[in-house]
Each structure stands twice: as structure tokens, then as C-alpha cells.
Amino acid sequence: MLRALIVLAVGAVVVFFVSRPLRQADRPEVDIGGRRWAEVLSWNFASGPHPKGWGWGRRSFEDGALELSSGATYVLPAVHGSVFLLETELQLVGDDPGTHVGAHLGTRDGGAGFSTSGMAAFAGGRPMYFRHKLARMQATADFVRTSEPIAHGTWHVMRLVVSNGRIAGYLDAREVFAREVPSVRTIYAEPFLAAEDGTVRFRSLRVYTTPEFRVPNVYAAETPPGTPTVPPGIGRTTSGSPLAVRHAWWVRLMLYAFYVVIALVCVYMVRHYAFTLNRVFGTQRHPYLDVDVADWPRVTVLIPAHNEEAVIGDILEALATVDYPAGRLTILPIDDRSEDKTGEIIDGIAARYNGLITPFHRREGHPGKAAALQDAMQFVEDDIVLVFDADYVPGHGLIKQLTAPFFDPEVGAVMGRVVPHNVPENLLTRSLDLERAGGYQVDQQARMNLRLVPQYGGTVGGVRKRALQSVGGWNALSLTEDTDATLRLMLGGWKVAYQNRSECYEQVPESWPMRIRQLSRWVRGHNQVAAKYSGQLLASRRVGWREKLDTLLLLHIYVMSAVLLVGWLLGITLWFLGVNRPGLLVILAVACYSTLGNFAVFFEIATATYLDGSKARVRLLPFTLLGFLVSLFTVTSVTLTQALFTPRGDDVFWHKTEHGQRSRQTWT
Amino acid sequence: MDVVLPALLVLVLLAAWVYLPIAPAVRELYDRTDVAPVRVVQESAVDVRYFARNFRRFVDEHMGAALARCREDGATQHGQLPEGIPFIVVDHWDPKEPPAGVIACCGTLRLPARGVFRFEIYAAESVIGGEMGVYKALLAEDSIMLAPQSLSLRWLHAESTIRVGRNSRLHGRVSAGRAIEIGDGCAFERLNAPRIAFGRDIRVDLPAVQEVPITAGDVPGVVDTAAGRWLVLGALRLPVAARVDSDIVATGDVRVSRGARLAGSVKSHRDVYLGRGVRVDGSVVAGRNLHLSEGCRIHGPVLAEGAVFAGAGCHFGSPEAPTTVSARRVHLAEGAVAHGTVWAHDEGVVAAQTMPVQGLERRQDEERGHDTEDGV
């Protein structure tokens, strides 16, 4: 946990400090005309075309200069404010007979073009030309200034300065025009050079702005119709700070990664919506619920127990009196190296129910529940094996209900529904009650309805012994032997049946540390299974594509927490880079996941409470966000730690929910 | 000031917007009006005699004394139940008596034809209903006999036998301690008895066949035989008199020709067709429909997510090992017998003739010129 926190903290710091300089360009400052300017762009066409330059018309790069002819334009993306200085070196080469060649220097606010400032100088007696147009609503008319014409063939320096309500044009360092203009704050993004009616050569383009200028976080330029297609590799997505422009390839990489996160988020959103709608409007499948009369098979009930003196007696007494044909039920409690009185209690109760209860006192072997189950299987003669954790108390008819699905020869495992009984304890137990309801009443049952893969949960369920043995038995090294068994059975062509009405009370964690421990185990085990079986699942010919897809989504649901956090970091970084497409859609998509994510599916929970007939408890939904946030960081830290430090972690030992006092009146 | 006021207003609106979903949550957190665990029904939820047992307890509690007196002196007694519903205790039914309220009889109750009884009826012995009678619920300590075209709305239970005349409709559950006999043309939902006979007794003569053991290698499409189960990708067809000792699971249709015997269970993701006289020692599960020809015998549960069509003389379960037949629709030909439960969620029908699907298949085979000896 500590290592995970360190990794997360370091990562956050790195992202923060890396993104800071990216937000603001390294801008050298110069003095021009008695004023301090910060350089936004300085490009010499002796280096050839600018990597992000684009344009239209006839353009070429020869003899260290950019040559534009007859209406051609060349644009360089650079963001600057409404106080700016543009400067270029130009040479009028020639004009077509009867026309006057002109050179344009200007800037505009990207594709919208509502704000445009520029100047044009002509040869052949045509007057100079100035324009300063701001936004939609405020258009300042073109200004025309008569001036001596620019001679052909010689290099001139043309400069345009807009500053604090004044526009001024300079030719070869001489001010040739000045006019008061409205002072409106706006952003420009596309300084450009153009040629009119002839050929003009440009040697350089420099753009300056005030040192105080900062590229705004939100910067988007609309693309008006008719705007020339941006050549590939450039794109408006790179509009942002100059550094973002200069290093666009990795910015684009981050953006694509962000899109992938959004897509994954949306896939899970659709999945949870589909499950919820199915539970409300779809056909509900309970194919085995009707079996009330049958030639019931022999069943063995396993109860793995490690230091369960507080609860073991209750489950044994309950099982001893269930409704099941006499002589066809064997109860096999597994006392796995308990250090308390678990063993004594088991023996005492077994003595009273002659032959019904066969204790197994395990004193050696691998630690953990899965290993205990695997060792106990040698004493199981029956084909149907049900498993209950020691802190559950099955109802009178539960054994028959859980056995009924095994009449279907394709069923390899069955799972019932667990219902928290210690709901009133505190906010955590009430939140977990809501989460459990969503997970079983909606999620599991929807997967049963849609013929996907309900999950065997390790308790209040069972397996077909020969099916499990045919796929390798219990995996003693797995933290989540239930998920592991589910996958192997599925790959072996067996089905898991979910019985929503086969309910049993359980005790949920009553403190956050307990909850985090439980969740951590689930995450580690789940991720182990995901890493181990995803490939086999994709390659399997016995599993349909729908089952494959849903199972992959199920297996990687804990990975999504880390993915979500990465997505948030990417979003923040791109935001500071000034790259924020597709904007609102992104926010909505990410927000969807935060409300419909792992075990915190608001719609599933609300639907589940409705189906359960509960009323007021649904009002606690906002508080489940707390649980979601805890889960998010717990799952992420565990996943990252597991991936980085213990990719093949085998730290298996007994993990169980610690027990408090339990009230029994809810079971009668 | 012109900035502060709007800012404050925005802050207040934001707080209100955030608090909107939190307010009821906070209130429920402290009021704790809904903190009880979801109720888990400890008894089996599918107990078919649940209502009958509850009604018997109710009769004992509220009408026990009156029934005892009725047995002694035959006196008719009127009374009122806690909810204000009237009841009457009689030793026989007087046709002039309007059928109002709960009726309890200390002997055998003979009810008139076309009577409409909107409340439960109890008989210490038997209930005999006339033609076209309408009953909400009947409980008899001996038998129930309903004339043709009767209608039961909620449930029937008799400790011995229930006989229902032709073309009757039985909604809800019907249970008996010994047997249920249902005439042809009847519709039903849920039946439970050690023996349930549909229509008249029909004996189906099945020629003796020599069973031919079949292994997985004899059948195309088997991809796995682990754990005593054949997993078949695609459809499966078993020849006449085949004997299979494994469970069978097929993703396509399963067609089992006549005279075959399956020692295990069989399941198809789609339809299952069992030919004449097929025996299945395990269960039969169909993802869609199940078609059984005459004389089939199924030992284990029969579960279909679509419909079950059973020909004449089919047997489900046995007196020693009752079973369950369940489907959305159950169409049984006369002569079918079930031991245990038959449950039709949408429609259960006792048909008087051979199932049309069976005949259709034969006609199709003949048109194609197929040798129907091997066909289903």
C-alpha cells in the first residue's frame, strides 16, 4: 500500500511539473522600439518550411526563402494576445502584366477568422492597406494609407504592431501608418503571409507578444465552412501552447490514449445500462426455480472454517435441519488449523447428528480457503458439492434450490444471492447493502437472463465435482478460487447458473479498514485470474463471442479504476496544454463512469432497491459515492502495486471477514 | 459590489444544487426509516400447498368450533370473519342458499351447476362441483370432483384425489395427496400430486428394440467427453434404439430416434425431439422447445424455456421418484402421466389428439423421400 502511494504521488508530481512548462512557452524576450516583447514565433525560411506550416495556392521554398504567387497564403500556428508585433522580410519579385503585386502580413484567430489584423504593401503605386477587425460584433473598417510604393527586387522589412488601442505599420523601420483602434482582448492563433497578383518572396516571420501573455486554458477555434483542409499531421488539435505545437506527436498520443479511456468508459456504461434495462423490461430467466419435486441427488456441503468459533455452530445447526431427503445430505465442515474452539464446537455438534456431519480437521498443507477445499475433496463422494462460508446461515429450502440447477447436465456451478443482515450498523454497511443489491439483484440476474456468465462467488453456491475435477479442481494458489473456478469451468464448456431467489444472509464489513482488506483481496485475485485466462478465453472455440466479451469486461473491471485515474490525469494534462477536444463530451463520458463504475452503478443500485421493494434506502445513493472513491483508490493502488511489484503474487493465506456480534432475529 | 452580489448568488445556487440530492440522503441517514435487511424467505418459495395449509389453519382457527358443532347436530351456522367477510358452516349445500362468503362443510359438499363462489370453500370430506361452476379456491380433506367446464381461479387441494371434467380451466395451483385426473381439453397452470393423469388412459404399444450402445466416436460434433458428458457443437442425431450412457449437451437441436435410451441427462440449447418410446433416465433440458413422441419416459426433471409437447402415453417420473415438468407452455396428449409437478407458466393444455408437430415432421420426411424408419 505504501509503495503504491509513493508511485501515485511521484506520478502526480511528475505530471504536474511536466505540464507546467508546457502550458507556457519558453519565450525569449527582446526590446523592440523601446518596448519589451516576448517572442512567440521566429522562423527563418532558410530552414525550409515550418513543420506545422500550411497554406494554399502556389508555394515553394527556394534559395532560403518562401515564394508565394498569385493569391497563395502560408500560415504558421502560434498563439498570441491582442497586443502583438508581426515582422517579416519580403521581396516583391514580379507581377503579372496589368496587376500590382502585393505582400500581406497578418494574423487571425484561427479558422473562425472573426478577428483579423494585417497590412499589405504593393508595388506599382497602389496604396498600402491595413485591416483591424475584431470579433463578430465589432468590425473595424479597412484602413488605406497612401505611401510610396515598394520597389521590386529589394528586400524590405515590414512590421505591424497592435498595442493598447493603436495599430501601426512600419516599412523598413519607418512608421508609415498609425491609427487609434478599439482595445479588445482577444486571442490570435494563425499569423500568415500572402501574395497578391504576383510573386513575393519571404525570408522570415517573427511574432511577438507581451511577456505577461499566457495561453488560455480554454482555446478552441471554430472552423468556418470553406476553410482549406488542414494537411495531415498538423490539425487543429495541436493548437495550444507553442510547445504543444512543437511537440505535437506526443500530445496527439496522449489525446488518443484519452480517447481510448473514454471509449472503455462508454463500453462499461452501455453494459450497465443494458443490464439495468434488462432487469426492468426484459424476460427474466429462472429455469430451475420450479423444480420442487425430484429424485434429489446426494449432496455434500463444505464449510471451510478458520477460527470461526463465533459462528460455526449456527451454520451447522441450520444445515442439520434443512429440507432435504434424509440420507442424501452430508455436511463436511473443514476446520483448517483453527486456534480457537472451532474444532471442538464442530465435534460437539457432529456427535449430536449422528452420521450427518463429517468433520475434517486439517492440520497441514497450503494455507487458504482454496487449498482447504481442494484437500477436502478427497473425502467427497457425491457429485454435487455446495460451499458455504462459516458465517452464513442457510434457509430451510436453500439446499434444494441450489441443487436444482445441477439437473441441467451443462451446469458446472451455481450461485445464490447473498443479502447483508448487519445493514443497520453504520453508513458503510448500509452502502454495502446497496452495492450488494445492485451486484446480485441486477448484475448477476441480468447476466443469467442474457445467457452471459454469472459468476460463482465462493459461498452460497456449489460446483459439480466431476466438472471441477475435469478442469483441474480448486486452485490452491488463487486468492479468489471462485473466480478462478468460474473461468476454468467456462473454458471447459460448463455453465454457471445464478439463482436470484436462493438467498442467504451474510455479514458485510463494518469498518473501512475491513472493507479495504476485503476489496484488496478481491482485486488481487481478480487481476490474477484476468492475467492468467484472458488469452485462453479469447482463443476458446467453446465460448461464444458474447460470453467472451462480457467475461473480459468482468475480469478487467478492477483495472478500469486505474484506467480511469490515468484518464483523469490525461485530461488534466491536455487541458493545461490547451488541447481540450471533444470538450463537453469528454466531461460527460468521464462523469458517466464516476456514477456508473465498478460496484457503484447508480442505476443498477436504484433498480435493485426497487425490485427488492425497498423504498427509503435508495435515498442513500449519493453516499455510495464515498464507497466508490475509496474503492477507486484502493483498487488502483492494489492493481498498480500488483502490476509493478508482484505480478505473479502468491501471497495466499486465510482472508475472511472479521465478525462482530450478530443479531439472529432477522433469520426467523 | 457589482461583482460580489452575482458571485454570492452563484455560490448560493451552487450550494442548493449540490444539496438537492444530499438532503434526502442525510435525512434517511439519521431517520433510519429503512434499515432492515431485505427479507429472506426461509421456507421454500415453491411450496405448492402453501395456500392450502394456510387456509386450513385459518379454518381451524375461525371456524373450528362451528364445524365441530356441525358434525354433532348438522346445524347451519352463520358468522363473520375478522375482515368482515361472512362465512357459513353447513353439513350439506342448500341450493337456495346464496353463495356469499366463505363456505365450510362438515361433510361432503355438493355444489350446483353454474354456481359462482367468490370465496374459499372447505369440506371435511369431499367437494363435488356441478357443470360450469366457478370457484375461487377449494380445500377438501378427501376428494374434489369438478364437472366439465369448471373454472378454478386460485387453487385447489384435496388430500386424496382431484378429478376435473373436460374443458375445464384450472388457474393457479392444483395439488392432491394421491392423484389428479384431468379431462381432455382442460387448461391448467400448476399441478402437483403423486400421480397426475391427463385425459383418458391410453396404452401405447411399443415394439421391443435391441439397444445399440453408442459411443462418442460414433457421433459427429462431439468436442469433449470429460466428466462423463458429451459436449456437442451443433446438432445431434441419435439413431434408432441407440443407448448412450453419458450426459449429452448440444448447442444445436437434439433428435433422438425411437426406441433409444439415454442413461444420463440430455440438454439442447435449442429444441429436443424424442422419438417414440425413448427413455431418459436423467433429465431433459431444452433451451427452446421439447417434443416428445408417444410413449416416452423421462425419469428426471423436464425443463424447457419454451414449450413441451408430449404425445400420448408419455410418462414423467415414477411413483418412487416423482419429478418436475416445467415450461412456459405445456401441451400434453391424452394418456400422458406425470408423477410430481407439472408447471406451465403461460399455458398448460390437455390435448385430445396426437401433437401436430409430430405429424408434420412425418409428412415432411415423406415428401422428401426420406426413410422414415430412422426418423424421429
Short mmCIF file of N, CA and C in Angstrom, two decimals, chain A residues 152-202:
data_model
loop_
_atom_site.label_atom_id
_atom_site.label_comp_id
_atom_site.label_asym_id
_atom_site.label_seq_id
_atom_site.Cartn_x
_atom_site.Cartn_y
_atom_site.Cartn_z
N HIS A 152 10.54 46.79 -56.59
CA HIS A 152 10.77 45.38 -56.88
C HIS A 152 12.22 45.03 -56.59
N GLY A 153 12.41 43.77 -56.27
CA GLY A 153 13.76 43.21 -56.28
C GLY A 153 14.59 43.45 -55.05
N THR A 154 14.16 44.32 -54.17
CA THR A 154 14.96 44.56 -52.98
C THR A 154 14.24 44.03 -51.76
N TRP A 155 15.00 43.74 -50.77
CA TRP A 155 14.42 43.19 -49.53
C TRP A 155 13.98 44.33 -48.62
N HIS A 156 12.80 44.15 -48.09
CA HIS A 156 12.25 45.13 -47.17
C HIS A 156 11.82 44.42 -45.89
N VAL A 157 11.77 45.23 -44.82
CA VAL A 157 11.24 44.70 -43.56
C VAL A 157 9.89 45.35 -43.31
N MET A 158 8.90 44.53 -43.14
CA MET A 158 7.55 45.05 -42.91
C MET A 158 7.15 44.62 -41.50
N ARG A 159 6.60 45.59 -40.76
CA ARG A 159 6.26 45.31 -39.37
C ARG A 159 4.87 45.84 -39.08
N LEU A 160 4.11 45.08 -38.30
CA LEU A 160 2.78 45.50 -37.87
C LEU A 160 2.74 45.40 -36.35
N VAL A 161 2.31 46.48 -35.73
CA VAL A 161 2.25 46.49 -34.26
C VAL A 161 0.84 46.89 -33.85
N VAL A 162 0.24 46.07 -33.02
CA VAL A 162 -1.05 46.42 -32.43
C VAL A 162 -0.86 46.41 -30.93
N SER A 163 -1.13 47.56 -30.35
CA SER A 163 -0.79 47.65 -28.94
C SER A 163 -1.63 48.70 -28.26
N ASN A 164 -2.41 48.25 -27.26
CA ASN A 164 -3.13 49.19 -26.39
C ASN A 164 -3.90 50.25 -27.16
N GLY A 165 -4.73 49.77 -28.04
CA GLY A 165 -5.60 50.69 -28.75
C GLY A 165 -4.96 51.44 -29.92
N ARG A 166 -3.91 50.90 -30.43
CA ARG A 166 -3.26 51.58 -31.55
C ARG A 166 -2.70 50.53 -32.50
N ILE A 167 -2.92 50.78 -33.79
CA ILE A 167 -2.33 49.93 -34.81
C ILE A 167 -1.35 50.77 -35.59
N ALA A 168 -0.17 50.21 -35.83
CA ALA A 168 0.87 50.97 -36.56
C ALA A 168 1.58 50.05 -37.52
N GLY A 169 1.88 50.61 -38.70
CA GLY A 169 2.62 49.84 -39.69
C GLY A 169 3.97 50.47 -39.96
N TYR A 170 4.96 49.60 -40.17
CA TYR A 170 6.32 50.08 -40.39
C TYR A 170 6.86 49.44 -41.65
N LEU A 171 7.59 50.22 -42.41
CA LEU A 171 8.26 49.70 -43.59
C LEU A 171 9.72 50.14 -43.49
N ASP A 172 10.54 49.11 -43.38
CA ASP A 172 11.98 49.39 -43.23
C ASP A 172 12.23 50.33 -42.06
N ALA A 173 11.60 50.01 -40.94
CA ALA A 173 11.77 50.72 -39.67
C ALA A 173 11.17 52.12 -39.67
N ARG A 174 10.49 52.48 -40.73
CA ARG A 174 9.84 53.79 -40.75
C ARG A 174 8.36 53.59 -40.51
N GLU A 175 7.79 54.37 -39.58
CA GLU A 175 6.35 54.25 -39.37
C GLU A 175 5.65 54.90 -40.54
N VAL A 176 4.85 54.13 -41.19
CA VAL A 176 4.13 54.63 -42.36
C VAL A 176 2.65 54.77 -42.10
N PHE A 177 2.19 54.31 -40.96
CA PHE A 177 0.74 54.37 -40.69
C PHE A 177 0.55 54.20 -39.21
N ALA A 178 -0.44 54.89 -38.66
CA ALA A 178 -0.85 54.67 -37.27
C ALA A 178 -2.28 55.13 -37.11
N ARG A 179 -3.02 54.42 -36.33
CA ARG A 179 -4.44 54.77 -36.14
C ARG A 179 -4.88 54.23 -34.78
N GLU A 180 -5.74 55.01 -34.12
CA GLU A 180 -6.34 54.53 -32.87
C GLU A 180 -7.37 53.44 -33.23
N VAL A 181 -7.38 52.37 -32.44
CA VAL A 181 -8.34 51.29 -32.68
C VAL A 181 -8.92 50.84 -31.33
N PRO A 182 -10.07 50.23 -31.34
CA PRO A 182 -10.63 49.74 -30.08
C PRO A 182 -9.70 48.73 -29.40
N SER A 183 -9.67 48.81 -28.09
CA SER A 183 -8.83 47.89 -27.34
C SER A 183 -9.69 46.75 -26.81
N VAL A 184 -9.65 45.65 -27.45
CA VAL A 184 -10.47 44.50 -27.07
C VAL A 184 -9.56 43.29 -26.88
N ARG A 185 -9.70 42.61 -25.79
CA ARG A 185 -8.85 41.43 -25.55
C ARG A 185 -9.36 40.25 -26.37
N THR A 186 -8.47 39.73 -27.14
CA THR A 186 -8.83 38.56 -27.90
C THR A 186 -7.57 37.72 -28.13
N ILE A 187 -7.75 36.59 -28.77
CA ILE A 187 -6.64 35.68 -28.98
C ILE A 187 -6.48 35.44 -30.47
N TYR A 188 -5.27 35.49 -30.93
CA TYR A 188 -4.97 35.15 -32.32
C TYR A 188 -4.19 33.85 -32.34
N ALA A 189 -4.31 33.12 -33.45
CA ALA A 189 -3.63 31.82 -33.49
C ALA A 189 -2.93 31.54 -34.81
N GLU A 190 -3.16 32.33 -35.82
CA GLU A 190 -2.62 31.97 -37.15
C GLU A 190 -2.03 33.19 -37.84
N PRO A 191 -0.82 33.52 -37.50
CA PRO A 191 -0.13 34.55 -38.31
C PRO A 191 0.13 34.00 -39.71
N PHE A 192 0.06 34.86 -40.71
CA PHE A 192 0.17 34.35 -42.07
C PHE A 192 0.90 35.35 -42.96
N LEU A 193 1.36 34.80 -44.07
CA LEU A 193 1.97 35.59 -45.14
C LEU A 193 1.20 35.26 -46.41
N ALA A 194 1.05 36.28 -47.27
CA ALA A 194 0.31 36.02 -48.51
C ALA A 194 0.86 36.90 -49.63
N ALA A 195 0.55 36.45 -50.83
CA ALA A 195 0.95 37.21 -52.01
C ALA A 195 -0.28 37.49 -52.84
N GLU A 196 -0.31 38.66 -53.47
CA GLU A 196 -1.48 39.03 -54.29
C GLU A 196 -1.01 39.47 -55.66
N ASP A 197 -1.57 38.82 -56.67
CA ASP A 197 -1.31 39.22 -58.05
C ASP A 197 0.17 39.26 -58.37
N GLY A 198 0.88 38.24 -58.14
CA GLY A 198 2.29 38.27 -58.48
C GLY A 198 3.08 37.35 -57.58
N THR A 199 4.34 37.56 -57.53
CA THR A 199 5.19 36.66 -56.75
C THR A 199 5.94 37.45 -55.69
N VAL A 200 5.89 36.96 -54.50
CA VAL A 200 6.58 37.60 -53.38
C VAL A 200 7.43 36.55 -52.69
N ARG A 201 8.60 36.98 -52.25
CA ARG A 201 9.48 36.07 -51.51
C ARG A 201 9.60 36.58 -50.09
N PHE A 202 9.55 35.63 -49.14
CA PHE A 202 9.66 35.98 -47.72
C PHE A 202 10.85 35.23 -47.14
#
